[in-house]
């Protein structure tokens, strides 16, 4: 095995999807260093660089490929790359070889470096932030990939005065926006070398970077899944940072010219899907709801056949299939919609994995989808992250972080989030206990139709929690929640009836 560090920095802009014009200039600097003069030679970097260069050329990039680059080669190449990036829509920098001081403040090591003393780092290496700043000059997308050995064979390490900077600052001190870091494995873990020409991580990148109509979030998702499978779950790539809410396609094919469905067909799909009862409430088997779901499935199937590049129609088909209890079909449609950039479909995938509906329950995968949807300001996804944080799913429980997530969703108008803020305020978890404030949260959430909040508010009225005691109001709230489908409200009302004197 070898240790890899892969930083993917997406800065300033994206390829906004579906009706965007074709991308303009694309430039890339690709460096592979294997034949080091003062350190052990490496087998893979030149191979990896050649393959990455070929993949980028296939995507229309003007590629500058440099193998076994000296410090002079690196400086010249980076200077030219930075100038070209400023005139390009997309700029990619890739480096394979040795690096030092692993991290975004690290250094790219050329083949002629000796690094005999700490001060020599300034003269004999290239700070990684310089490459990041160069790529970030592109108008729409800057991408930096550092694929380097973590084991440093050189005798000296950089001193504190030679700091390379950090992810938040460019060479000129201006913060980089929309920055994302994508690592091949978790901090402190070792990434596998693999048995083929490329490492599992690079092989996955080569597979998915050129894939047509794959939204950038799903490039990362597929890379992650491939690496986990190839390494038998020993290695899990992860992301740090965030992207813009816009959709990104490195290879937009259908996206470049989506053929719209017939307006009447699309409208029928939208109307029938919107009219379905919420399948999660267990109402799909009542009356003619299942027939309604079948009609919606048929209408939306026709619509996606006419317009296979329309993410909204795939999402509506997913909703219809879910209501018809075809969970496998729903997941397939949600995945298609997600890969086309539909934020709500990304959330639905997370919910299915979170609840174990139609798939094996997988909290980690649910969190992955929730995080993507949360970046696109899908409030229920932010609530899902809050629930995982509150309950300690995948990490230690942290009610304060959960409360902050609920606040984010509440600011977007989510009623469930407001109710959960009330529950934490009532218990004094993550925030100072305040029963009056808790009751106010319940009132606000209930007014928005959240049945959980109606039940909580009914309890407050029944017990006089956070305000006056009002038994009739408590009964009214329970009846309203029960009518809206709340199982808790129905159970409480049934218990009250049973407790009445006969």
Short mmCIF file of C-alpha atoms in Angstrom, two decimals:
data_model
loop_
_atom_site.label_atom_id
_atom_site.label_comp_id
_atom_site.label_asym_id
_atom_site.label_seq_id
_atom_site.Cartn_x
_atom_site.Cartn_y
_atom_site.Cartn_z
CA UNK A 1 0.00 0.00 0.00
CA UNK A 2 1.01 3.57 -0.43
CA UNK A 3 -0.41 6.60 1.27
CA UNK A 4 -2.27 9.01 -0.97
CA UNK A 5 -3.51 12.47 -0.31
CA UNK A 6 -6.00 13.79 -2.82
CA UNK A 7 -7.26 17.33 -2.50
CA UNK A 8 -10.01 18.41 -4.81
CA UNK A 9 -10.66 22.12 -4.57
CA UNK A 10 -13.62 23.45 -6.46
CA UNK A 11 -13.49 27.21 -6.41
CA UNK A 12 -15.51 30.11 -7.65
CA UNK A 13 -18.21 28.90 -9.86
CA UNK A 14 -19.65 25.85 -11.49
CA UNK A 15 -21.19 24.70 -14.71
CA UNK A 16 -24.76 25.74 -13.94
CA UNK A 17 -27.05 23.06 -15.42
CA UNK A 18 -29.59 22.52 -17.59
CA UNK A 19 -29.93 25.42 -19.96
CA UNK A 20 -26.41 26.72 -19.53
CA UNK A 21 -24.37 27.49 -22.58
CA UNK A 22 -21.53 25.16 -23.47
CA UNK A 23 -18.38 25.63 -21.44
CA UNK A 24 -15.70 27.94 -22.78
CA UNK A 25 -11.96 27.40 -22.51
CA UNK A 26 -10.67 24.47 -20.47
CA UNK A 27 -7.04 24.25 -19.40
CA UNK A 28 -5.06 21.77 -17.33
CA UNK A 29 -1.56 21.30 -15.94
CA UNK A 30 -0.81 17.65 -15.19
CA UNK A 31 2.43 16.64 -13.44
CA UNK A 32 3.67 13.12 -12.70
CA UNK A 33 6.96 12.73 -10.80
CA UNK A 34 8.46 9.25 -10.48
CA UNK A 35 12.25 9.51 -11.04
CA UNK A 36 13.41 11.37 -7.93
CA UNK A 37 17.15 12.00 -7.79
CA UNK A 38 17.54 12.11 -4.01
CA UNK A 39 14.73 9.80 -2.87
CA UNK A 40 13.23 6.42 -3.66
CA UNK A 41 11.67 6.30 -7.09
CA UNK A 42 7.94 5.84 -7.51
CA UNK A 43 6.21 3.60 -10.02
CA UNK A 44 2.70 5.02 -10.32
CA UNK A 45 2.83 8.84 -10.66
CA UNK A 46 3.82 9.03 -14.32
CA UNK A 47 1.20 6.40 -15.21
CA UNK A 48 -1.46 8.25 -13.23
CA UNK A 49 -0.52 11.59 -14.78
CA UNK A 50 -0.63 10.18 -18.32
CA UNK A 51 -4.07 8.68 -17.69
CA UNK A 52 -5.49 11.80 -16.04
CA UNK A 53 -4.12 13.91 -18.91
CA UNK A 54 -5.79 11.64 -21.46
CA UNK A 55 -9.11 11.78 -19.60
CA UNK A 56 -9.02 15.57 -19.42
CA UNK A 57 -8.05 15.87 -23.08
CA UNK A 58 -11.10 13.77 -23.89
CA UNK A 59 -13.23 16.32 -22.04
CA UNK A 60 -11.89 19.14 -24.21
CA UNK A 61 -9.06 20.40 -22.01
CA UNK A 62 -5.91 21.99 -23.39
CA UNK A 63 -3.49 19.85 -21.35
CA UNK A 64 0.11 20.65 -20.43
CA UNK A 65 1.58 17.27 -19.36
CA UNK A 66 4.92 17.38 -17.54
CA UNK A 67 6.68 14.19 -16.40
CA UNK A 68 9.51 14.11 -13.86
CA UNK A 69 9.37 17.89 -13.46
CA UNK A 70 12.22 19.81 -11.83
CA UNK A 71 11.67 22.91 -9.71
CA UNK A 72 12.25 25.04 -12.82
CA UNK A 73 9.69 22.97 -14.78
CA UNK A 74 7.13 23.29 -11.98
CA UNK A 75 7.56 27.03 -11.66
CA UNK A 76 7.36 27.58 -15.41
CA UNK A 77 4.37 25.28 -15.79
CA UNK A 78 2.49 26.79 -12.86
CA UNK A 79 3.15 30.34 -14.04
CA UNK A 80 1.79 29.51 -17.49
CA UNK A 81 -1.14 27.59 -15.99
CA UNK A 82 -2.11 30.51 -13.75
CA UNK A 83 -2.12 32.88 -16.72
CA UNK A 84 -4.18 30.48 -18.85
CA UNK A 85 -6.60 29.78 -15.99
CA UNK A 86 -7.48 33.46 -15.77
CA UNK A 87 -8.81 33.28 -19.34
CA UNK A 88 -10.53 29.90 -18.97
CA UNK A 89 -13.89 28.76 -17.69
CA UNK A 90 -12.46 25.59 -16.13
CA UNK A 91 -8.90 24.97 -14.90
CA UNK A 92 -7.52 21.71 -13.49
CA UNK A 93 -4.14 21.15 -11.81
CA UNK A 94 -3.05 17.57 -11.08
CA UNK A 95 0.15 16.53 -9.29
CA UNK A 96 1.36 13.00 -8.53
CA UNK A 97 4.60 12.39 -6.68
CA UNK A 98 6.03 13.25 -3.27
CA UNK A 99 4.72 16.01 -1.06
CA UNK A 100 5.66 17.26 2.37
CA UNK A 101 3.70 18.60 5.34
CA UNK A 102 0.60 16.83 4.08
CA UNK A 103 -2.44 19.07 4.02
CA UNK A 104 -3.62 22.14 2.22
CA UNK A 105 -0.56 23.95 3.57
CA UNK A 106 1.77 21.34 2.09
CA UNK A 107 4.46 21.43 -0.58
CA UNK A 108 4.84 19.85 -4.02
CA UNK A 109 8.28 18.26 -4.33
CA UNK A 110 10.06 18.30 -7.73
CA UNK A 111 12.39 15.48 -8.81
CA UNK A 112 15.58 17.49 -8.22
CA UNK A 113 14.79 18.54 -4.62
CA UNK A 114 17.26 17.61 -1.88
CA UNK A 115 15.56 19.31 1.10
CA UNK A 116 18.62 18.93 3.30
CA UNK A 117 17.58 21.72 5.68
CA UNK A 118 14.22 23.24 6.71
CA UNK A 119 14.90 26.57 4.94
CA UNK A 120 15.48 24.71 1.67
CA UNK A 121 11.75 24.08 1.35
CA UNK A 122 11.16 27.66 0.30
CA UNK A 123 13.67 27.39 -2.57
CA UNK A 124 13.17 23.79 -3.67
CA UNK A 125 9.39 23.20 -3.50
CA UNK A 126 6.09 24.71 -4.65
CA UNK A 127 3.54 25.55 -1.90
CA UNK A 128 0.23 23.86 -2.60
CA UNK A 129 -1.74 27.09 -1.94
CA UNK A 130 0.01 28.61 -4.96
CA UNK A 131 -1.45 25.89 -7.18
CA UNK A 132 -4.88 26.33 -5.58
CA UNK A 133 -4.78 30.08 -6.15
CA UNK A 134 -3.77 29.54 -9.78
CA UNK A 135 -6.65 27.17 -10.50
CA UNK A 136 -9.09 29.44 -8.66
CA UNK A 137 -8.55 32.19 -11.23
CA UNK A 138 -10.75 30.27 -13.68
CA UNK A 139 -14.10 31.94 -14.32
CA UNK A 140 -16.33 28.99 -13.50
CA UNK A 141 -14.43 26.03 -12.08
CA UNK A 142 -11.02 25.61 -10.47
CA UNK A 143 -9.96 22.06 -9.62
CA UNK A 144 -6.71 21.05 -7.90
CA UNK A 145 -5.86 17.37 -7.40
CA UNK A 146 -2.84 16.44 -5.30
CA UNK A 147 -2.18 12.70 -5.46
CA UNK A 148 0.99 12.24 -3.41
CA UNK A 149 2.85 9.84 -1.17
CA UNK A 150 2.30 10.79 2.46
CA UNK A 151 5.50 9.08 3.54
CA UNK A 152 8.19 11.75 3.22
CA UNK A 153 11.66 10.26 2.46
CA UNK A 154 13.51 13.56 2.73
CA UNK A 155 15.66 14.31 5.81
CA UNK A 156 14.27 17.73 6.71
CA UNK A 157 10.82 19.11 7.32
CA UNK A 158 9.61 22.65 6.59
CA UNK A 159 10.01 25.14 9.41
CA UNK A 160 7.17 27.32 10.65
CA UNK A 161 8.42 30.30 8.66
CA UNK A 162 7.86 28.37 5.42
CA UNK A 163 4.18 27.80 5.95
CA UNK A 164 2.30 27.15 2.77
CA UNK A 165 -0.89 28.80 3.96
CA UNK A 166 -4.32 27.23 4.23
CA UNK A 167 -7.41 26.42 2.24
CA UNK A 168 -9.12 29.65 3.14
CA UNK A 169 -6.64 31.99 1.53
CA UNK A 170 -5.26 32.47 -1.92
CA UNK A 171 -1.80 33.79 -2.67
CA UNK A 172 -3.14 37.32 -2.43
CA UNK A 173 -4.94 36.76 0.85
CA UNK A 174 -8.41 36.78 -0.73
CA UNK A 175 -10.60 33.96 0.64
CA UNK A 176 -11.56 31.28 -1.85
CA UNK A 177 -15.27 30.60 -2.09
CA UNK A 178 -17.21 27.42 -2.91
CA UNK A 179 -14.16 25.38 -1.94
CA UNK A 180 -14.35 21.62 -1.60
CA UNK A 181 -11.68 19.20 -0.41
CA UNK A 182 -12.09 15.56 -1.41
CA UNK A 183 -9.81 13.07 0.33
CA UNK A 184 -9.21 9.44 -0.72
CA UNK A 185 -9.65 8.22 2.85
CA UNK A 186 -10.24 9.46 6.37
CA UNK A 187 -7.56 11.42 8.26
CA UNK A 188 -4.91 9.16 9.71
CA UNK A 189 -5.85 6.22 7.48
CA UNK A 190 -3.73 4.75 4.69
CA UNK A 191 -5.04 4.63 1.14
CA UNK A 192 -4.33 1.46 -0.81
CA UNK A 193 -2.02 1.29 -3.80
CA UNK A 194 -4.04 -1.41 -5.57
CA UNK A 195 -2.78 -4.11 -7.91
CA UNK A 196 -3.39 -2.47 -11.27
CA UNK A 197 -1.97 0.48 -13.14
CA UNK A 198 -3.73 2.98 -10.85
CA UNK A 199 -4.72 3.16 -7.21
CA UNK A 200 -8.39 2.39 -6.39
CA UNK A 201 -9.03 6.09 -5.90
CA UNK A 202 -7.45 7.23 -9.17
CA UNK A 203 -9.11 4.35 -11.04
CA UNK A 204 -12.48 5.52 -9.76
CA UNK A 205 -11.76 9.12 -10.75
CA UNK A 206 -10.79 8.02 -14.25
CA UNK A 207 -14.04 6.08 -14.46
CA UNK A 208 -16.40 8.83 -13.35
CA UNK A 209 -14.83 12.18 -14.30
CA UNK A 210 -15.71 11.67 -18.00
CA UNK A 211 -19.16 10.13 -17.42
CA UNK A 212 -21.84 11.99 -19.34
CA UNK A 213 -24.50 13.95 -17.46
CA UNK A 214 -23.19 12.99 -14.02
CA UNK A 215 -23.71 15.88 -11.61
CA UNK A 216 -20.48 16.66 -9.74
CA UNK A 217 -21.82 15.59 -6.34
CA UNK A 218 -22.47 12.19 -7.84
CA UNK A 219 -19.02 11.98 -9.35
CA UNK A 220 -17.81 12.11 -5.76
CA UNK A 221 -20.51 9.71 -4.53
CA UNK A 222 -19.67 7.10 -7.17
CA UNK A 223 -15.94 7.46 -6.52
CA UNK A 224 -16.60 6.96 -2.83
CA UNK A 225 -18.74 3.88 -3.37
CA UNK A 226 -16.28 2.34 -5.84
CA UNK A 227 -13.34 2.82 -3.51
CA UNK A 228 -15.22 1.32 -0.56
CA UNK A 229 -16.19 -1.70 -2.62
CA UNK A 230 -12.73 -2.19 -4.14
CA UNK A 231 -10.99 -1.96 -0.76
CA UNK A 232 -13.62 -4.07 1.05
CA UNK A 233 -14.75 -1.09 3.14
CA UNK A 234 -11.21 -0.39 4.40
CA UNK A 235 -10.98 2.97 2.64
CA UNK A 236 -13.67 5.63 2.50
CA UNK A 237 -13.09 8.90 0.62
CA UNK A 238 -14.73 11.90 2.19
CA UNK A 239 -15.46 15.50 1.37
CA UNK A 240 -14.71 18.67 3.27
CA UNK A 241 -16.14 22.05 2.38
CA UNK A 242 -19.07 22.86 0.18
CA UNK A 243 -20.11 23.55 -3.37
CA UNK A 244 -22.43 26.19 -4.71
CA UNK A 245 -26.09 25.23 -4.89
CA UNK A 246 -25.82 25.27 -8.70
CA UNK A 247 -25.57 22.01 -10.61
CA UNK A 248 -22.23 21.03 -12.06
CA UNK A 249 -21.59 18.76 -15.05
CA UNK A 250 -18.06 18.13 -16.27
CA UNK A 251 -19.44 16.34 -19.33
CA UNK A 252 -22.93 17.69 -20.06
CA UNK A 253 -24.44 15.83 -22.99
CA UNK A 254 -28.19 15.68 -22.48
CA UNK A 255 -27.91 18.70 -20.22
CA UNK A 256 -26.66 20.84 -23.07
CA UNK A 257 -29.98 20.53 -24.85
CA UNK A 258 -32.84 19.07 -22.82
CA UNK A 259 -35.78 18.20 -25.03
CA UNK A 260 -38.89 19.37 -23.19
CA UNK A 261 -41.84 17.03 -22.80
CA UNK A 262 -45.18 17.95 -24.30
CA UNK A 263 -46.58 20.57 -21.86
CA UNK A 264 -49.84 18.66 -21.41
CA UNK A 265 -47.98 15.41 -20.65
CA UNK A 266 -45.61 17.09 -18.19
CA UNK A 267 -48.49 18.92 -16.50
CA UNK A 268 -50.48 15.69 -16.07
CA UNK A 269 -47.44 14.07 -14.45
CA UNK A 270 -46.94 17.02 -12.10
CA UNK A 271 -50.62 17.24 -11.15
CA UNK A 272 -51.10 13.51 -10.48
CA UNK A 273 -47.86 13.22 -8.49
CA UNK A 274 -48.70 16.31 -6.43
CA UNK A 275 -52.17 14.95 -5.64
CA UNK A 276 -50.85 11.74 -4.08
CA UNK A 277 -51.22 11.27 -0.36
CA UNK A 278 -47.94 11.19 1.54
CA UNK A 279 -47.03 7.50 1.35
CA UNK A 280 -45.02 7.77 4.58
CA UNK A 281 -48.24 8.40 6.50
CA UNK A 282 -49.53 5.00 5.46
CA UNK A 283 -52.50 6.39 3.53
CA UNK A 284 -51.74 4.91 0.11
CA UNK A 285 -53.95 1.88 0.64
CA UNK A 286 -57.01 3.89 1.60
CA UNK A 287 -59.77 4.25 -0.97
CA UNK A 288 -58.51 4.72 -4.49
CA UNK A 289 -55.09 6.04 -3.50
CA UNK A 290 -53.25 3.07 -5.00
CA UNK A 291 -55.08 3.52 -8.30
CA UNK A 292 -54.16 7.22 -8.18
CA UNK A 293 -50.53 6.21 -7.70
CA UNK A 294 -50.69 3.88 -10.70
CA UNK A 295 -52.15 6.66 -12.83
CA UNK A 296 -49.35 8.98 -11.70
CA UNK A 297 -46.72 6.34 -12.51
CA UNK A 298 -48.13 5.92 -16.02
CA UNK A 299 -48.29 9.67 -16.65
CA UNK A 300 -44.79 10.36 -15.34
CA UNK A 301 -43.34 7.39 -17.22
CA UNK A 302 -44.66 8.94 -20.44
CA UNK A 303 -43.23 12.30 -19.44
CA UNK A 304 -39.68 11.03 -18.75
CA UNK A 305 -39.69 9.11 -22.03
CA UNK A 306 -40.33 12.37 -23.83
CA UNK A 307 -37.81 14.35 -21.77
CA UNK A 308 -35.20 11.99 -20.24
CA UNK A 309 -32.97 14.90 -19.22
CA UNK A 310 -35.59 16.67 -17.07
CA UNK A 311 -34.73 16.07 -13.42
CA UNK A 312 -38.16 17.24 -12.17
CA UNK A 313 -40.01 14.57 -14.12
CA UNK A 314 -37.75 11.80 -12.84
CA UNK A 315 -38.37 13.09 -9.32
CA UNK A 316 -42.13 13.05 -9.85
CA UNK A 317 -41.89 9.50 -11.20
CA UNK A 318 -39.97 8.54 -8.08
CA UNK A 319 -42.70 10.02 -5.86
CA UNK A 320 -45.35 8.13 -7.80
CA UNK A 321 -43.49 4.82 -7.63
CA UNK A 322 -42.92 5.30 -3.90
CA UNK A 323 -46.64 5.88 -3.36
CA UNK A 324 -47.33 2.69 -5.34
CA UNK A 325 -44.92 0.86 -2.99
CA UNK A 326 -42.45 0.14 -5.79
CA UNK A 327 -39.47 1.14 -3.69
CA UNK A 328 -36.81 -0.24 -6.03
CA UNK A 329 -38.32 1.72 -8.90
CA UNK A 330 -38.62 4.83 -6.72
CA UNK A 331 -34.95 4.63 -5.75
CA UNK A 332 -33.89 4.23 -9.37
CA UNK A 333 -35.90 7.28 -10.40
CA UNK A 334 -34.65 9.32 -7.46
CA UNK A 335 -31.07 8.40 -8.34
CA UNK A 336 -31.57 9.51 -11.93
CA UNK A 337 -33.17 12.77 -10.80
CA UNK A 338 -30.34 13.27 -8.30
CA UNK A 339 -27.64 12.70 -10.88
CA UNK A 340 -29.39 15.31 -13.01
CA UNK A 341 -29.16 17.71 -10.06
CA UNK A 342 -32.57 17.50 -8.37
CA UNK A 343 -31.99 18.51 -4.75
CA UNK A 344 -35.24 17.10 -3.38
CA UNK A 345 -34.50 13.69 -4.92
CA UNK A 346 -31.12 13.70 -3.16
CA UNK A 347 -32.96 14.17 0.14
CA UNK A 348 -35.44 11.39 -0.65
CA UNK A 349 -32.57 8.97 -1.19
CA UNK A 350 -31.16 9.96 2.18
CA UNK A 351 -34.54 9.42 3.84
CA UNK A 352 -34.92 5.95 2.32
CA UNK A 353 -31.51 4.89 3.63
CA UNK A 354 -32.19 6.57 6.98
CA UNK A 355 -35.52 4.81 7.46
CA UNK A 356 -34.57 1.54 5.76
CA UNK A 357 -37.54 1.83 3.42
CA UNK A 358 -36.98 -0.42 0.39
CA UNK A 359 -33.25 -0.68 1.13
CA UNK A 360 -31.01 -1.84 3.94
CA UNK A 361 -30.81 0.83 6.60
CA UNK A 362 -27.54 2.75 6.26
CA UNK A 363 -27.08 5.83 8.45
CA UNK A 364 -23.71 6.73 6.92
CA UNK A 365 -25.08 6.74 3.39
CA UNK A 366 -28.15 8.65 4.56
CA UNK A 367 -25.89 11.29 6.04
CA UNK A 368 -23.97 11.54 2.78
CA UNK A 369 -27.16 12.34 0.85
CA UNK A 370 -28.45 14.65 3.59
CA UNK A 371 -25.24 16.67 3.47
CA UNK A 372 -25.51 17.12 -0.29
CA UNK A 373 -29.15 18.15 -0.08
CA UNK A 374 -28.44 20.42 2.89
CA UNK A 375 -25.90 22.32 0.82
CA UNK A 376 -28.73 22.98 -1.62
CA UNK A 377 -30.87 24.30 1.27
CA UNK A 378 -33.33 21.41 1.43
CA UNK A 379 -34.68 21.95 4.94
CA UNK A 380 -35.79 18.34 5.69
CA UNK A 381 -32.24 17.18 4.90
CA UNK A 382 -30.86 19.66 7.45
CA UNK A 383 -33.38 18.29 9.96
CA UNK A 384 -32.20 14.76 9.16
CA UNK A 385 -28.62 15.78 9.95
CA UNK A 386 -29.84 17.37 13.18
CA UNK A 387 -31.63 14.20 14.26
CA UNK A 388 -28.49 12.13 13.61
CA UNK A 389 -26.44 14.65 15.60
CA UNK A 390 -28.96 14.72 18.45
CA UNK A 391 -29.21 10.92 18.71
CA UNK A 392 -25.51 10.27 18.22
CA UNK A 393 -25.90 8.33 14.99
CA UNK A 394 -22.45 7.91 13.45
CA UNK A 395 -20.86 10.21 16.04
CA UNK A 396 -21.19 11.26 19.67
CA UNK A 397 -24.46 12.95 20.52
CA UNK A 398 -24.17 16.75 20.47
CA UNK A 399 -27.50 18.51 21.19
CA UNK A 400 -25.92 21.94 20.71
CA UNK A 401 -24.89 21.10 17.14
CA UNK A 402 -28.30 19.52 16.59
CA UNK A 403 -30.00 22.71 17.78
CA UNK A 404 -27.89 24.77 15.37
CA UNK A 405 -28.92 22.51 12.49
CA UNK A 406 -32.59 22.76 13.48
CA UNK A 407 -32.20 26.54 13.58
CA UNK A 408 -30.86 26.48 9.99
CA UNK A 409 -33.88 24.48 8.84
CA UNK A 410 -36.27 26.63 10.87
CA UNK A 411 -34.90 29.73 9.17
CA UNK A 412 -36.01 28.08 5.91
CA UNK A 413 -39.52 27.70 7.37
CA UNK A 414 -39.42 24.00 8.31
CA UNK A 415 -42.11 23.18 10.88
CA UNK A 416 -40.50 19.94 12.07
CA UNK A 417 -37.27 21.78 12.84
CA UNK A 418 -39.14 24.37 14.91
CA UNK A 419 -40.81 21.60 16.92
CA UNK A 420 -37.47 19.92 17.59
CA UNK A 421 -36.04 23.23 18.78
CA UNK A 422 -38.95 23.32 21.24
CA UNK A 423 -38.18 19.82 22.48
CA UNK A 424 -34.54 20.69 23.14
CA UNK A 425 -35.51 23.96 24.83
CA UNK A 426 -38.00 22.12 27.03
CA UNK A 427 -35.40 19.53 28.08
CA UNK A 428 -32.53 21.99 28.34
CA UNK A 429 -30.40 20.07 25.85
CA UNK A 430 -28.02 22.06 23.66
CA UNK A 431 -29.63 25.25 24.96
CA UNK A 432 -30.60 26.61 28.36
CA UNK A 433 -33.93 25.20 29.52
CA UNK A 434 -36.78 27.59 28.81
CA UNK A 435 -40.30 26.18 29.05
CA UNK A 436 -41.99 29.37 27.85
CA UNK A 437 -39.78 29.46 24.77
CA UNK A 438 -40.38 25.77 24.17
CA UNK A 439 -44.14 26.31 24.21
CA UNK A 440 -43.76 29.23 21.79
CA UNK A 441 -41.83 26.97 19.41
CA UNK A 442 -44.58 24.34 19.63
CA UNK A 443 -47.24 26.96 18.89
CA UNK A 444 -45.35 28.21 15.85
CA UNK A 445 -44.74 24.70 14.54
CA UNK A 446 -48.32 23.59 15.15
CA UNK A 447 -49.61 26.63 13.27
CA UNK A 448 -47.60 25.37 10.29
CA UNK A 449 -49.35 22.00 10.51
CA UNK A 450 -46.76 19.81 12.28
CA UNK A 451 -48.68 17.08 14.07
CA UNK A 452 -45.78 16.33 16.45
CA UNK A 453 -45.93 19.95 17.61
CA UNK A 454 -49.71 19.71 18.08
CA UNK A 455 -49.20 16.75 20.41
CA UNK A 456 -46.44 18.57 22.32
CA UNK A 457 -48.55 21.71 22.59
CA UNK A 458 -51.51 19.65 23.78
CA UNK A 459 -49.31 18.21 26.54
CA UNK A 460 -48.20 21.72 27.52
CA UNK A 461 -51.85 22.82 27.71
CA UNK A 462 -52.81 19.75 29.69
CA UNK A 463 -50.01 20.22 32.24
CA UNK A 464 -49.66 23.99 32.23
CA UNK A 465 -46.08 23.72 30.91
CA UNK A 466 -44.68 27.08 29.83
CA UNK A 467 -48.06 28.82 30.21
CA UNK A 468 -51.63 28.43 31.35
CA UNK A 469 -53.41 25.11 31.71
CA UNK A 470 -56.20 24.56 29.16
CA UNK A 471 -57.68 21.07 28.99
CA UNK A 472 -60.26 21.82 26.24
CA UNK A 473 -57.52 23.26 24.04
CA UNK A 474 -55.41 20.17 24.67
CA UNK A 475 -58.28 17.95 23.50
CA UNK A 476 -58.83 20.11 20.42
CA UNK A 477 -55.18 19.90 19.45
CA UNK A 478 -55.10 16.13 19.90
CA UNK A 479 -58.23 15.72 17.79
CA UNK A 480 -56.74 17.89 15.06
CA UNK A 481 -53.46 15.94 15.10
CA UNK A 482 -55.31 12.62 15.05
CA UNK A 483 -57.39 13.74 12.07
CA UNK A 484 -54.13 14.65 10.30
CA UNK A 485 -52.86 11.09 10.82
CA UNK A 486 -50.84 11.29 14.05
CA UNK A 487 -50.61 7.85 15.62
CA UNK A 488 -49.50 9.39 18.94
CA UNK A 489 -52.55 11.64 19.06
CA UNK A 490 -54.87 8.72 18.28
CA UNK A 491 -53.27 6.62 21.02
CA UNK A 492 -53.57 9.39 23.61
CA UNK A 493 -57.22 10.07 22.73
CA UNK A 494 -58.01 6.36 22.93
CA UNK A 495 -56.36 6.21 26.36
CA UNK A 496 -58.42 9.21 27.52
CA UNK A 497 -61.62 7.55 26.35
CA UNK A 498 -60.74 4.31 28.10
CA UNK A 499 -60.02 6.20 31.31
CA UNK A 500 -63.48 7.83 31.38
CA UNK A 501 -65.88 6.55 34.05
CA UNK A 502 -68.43 4.12 32.58
#
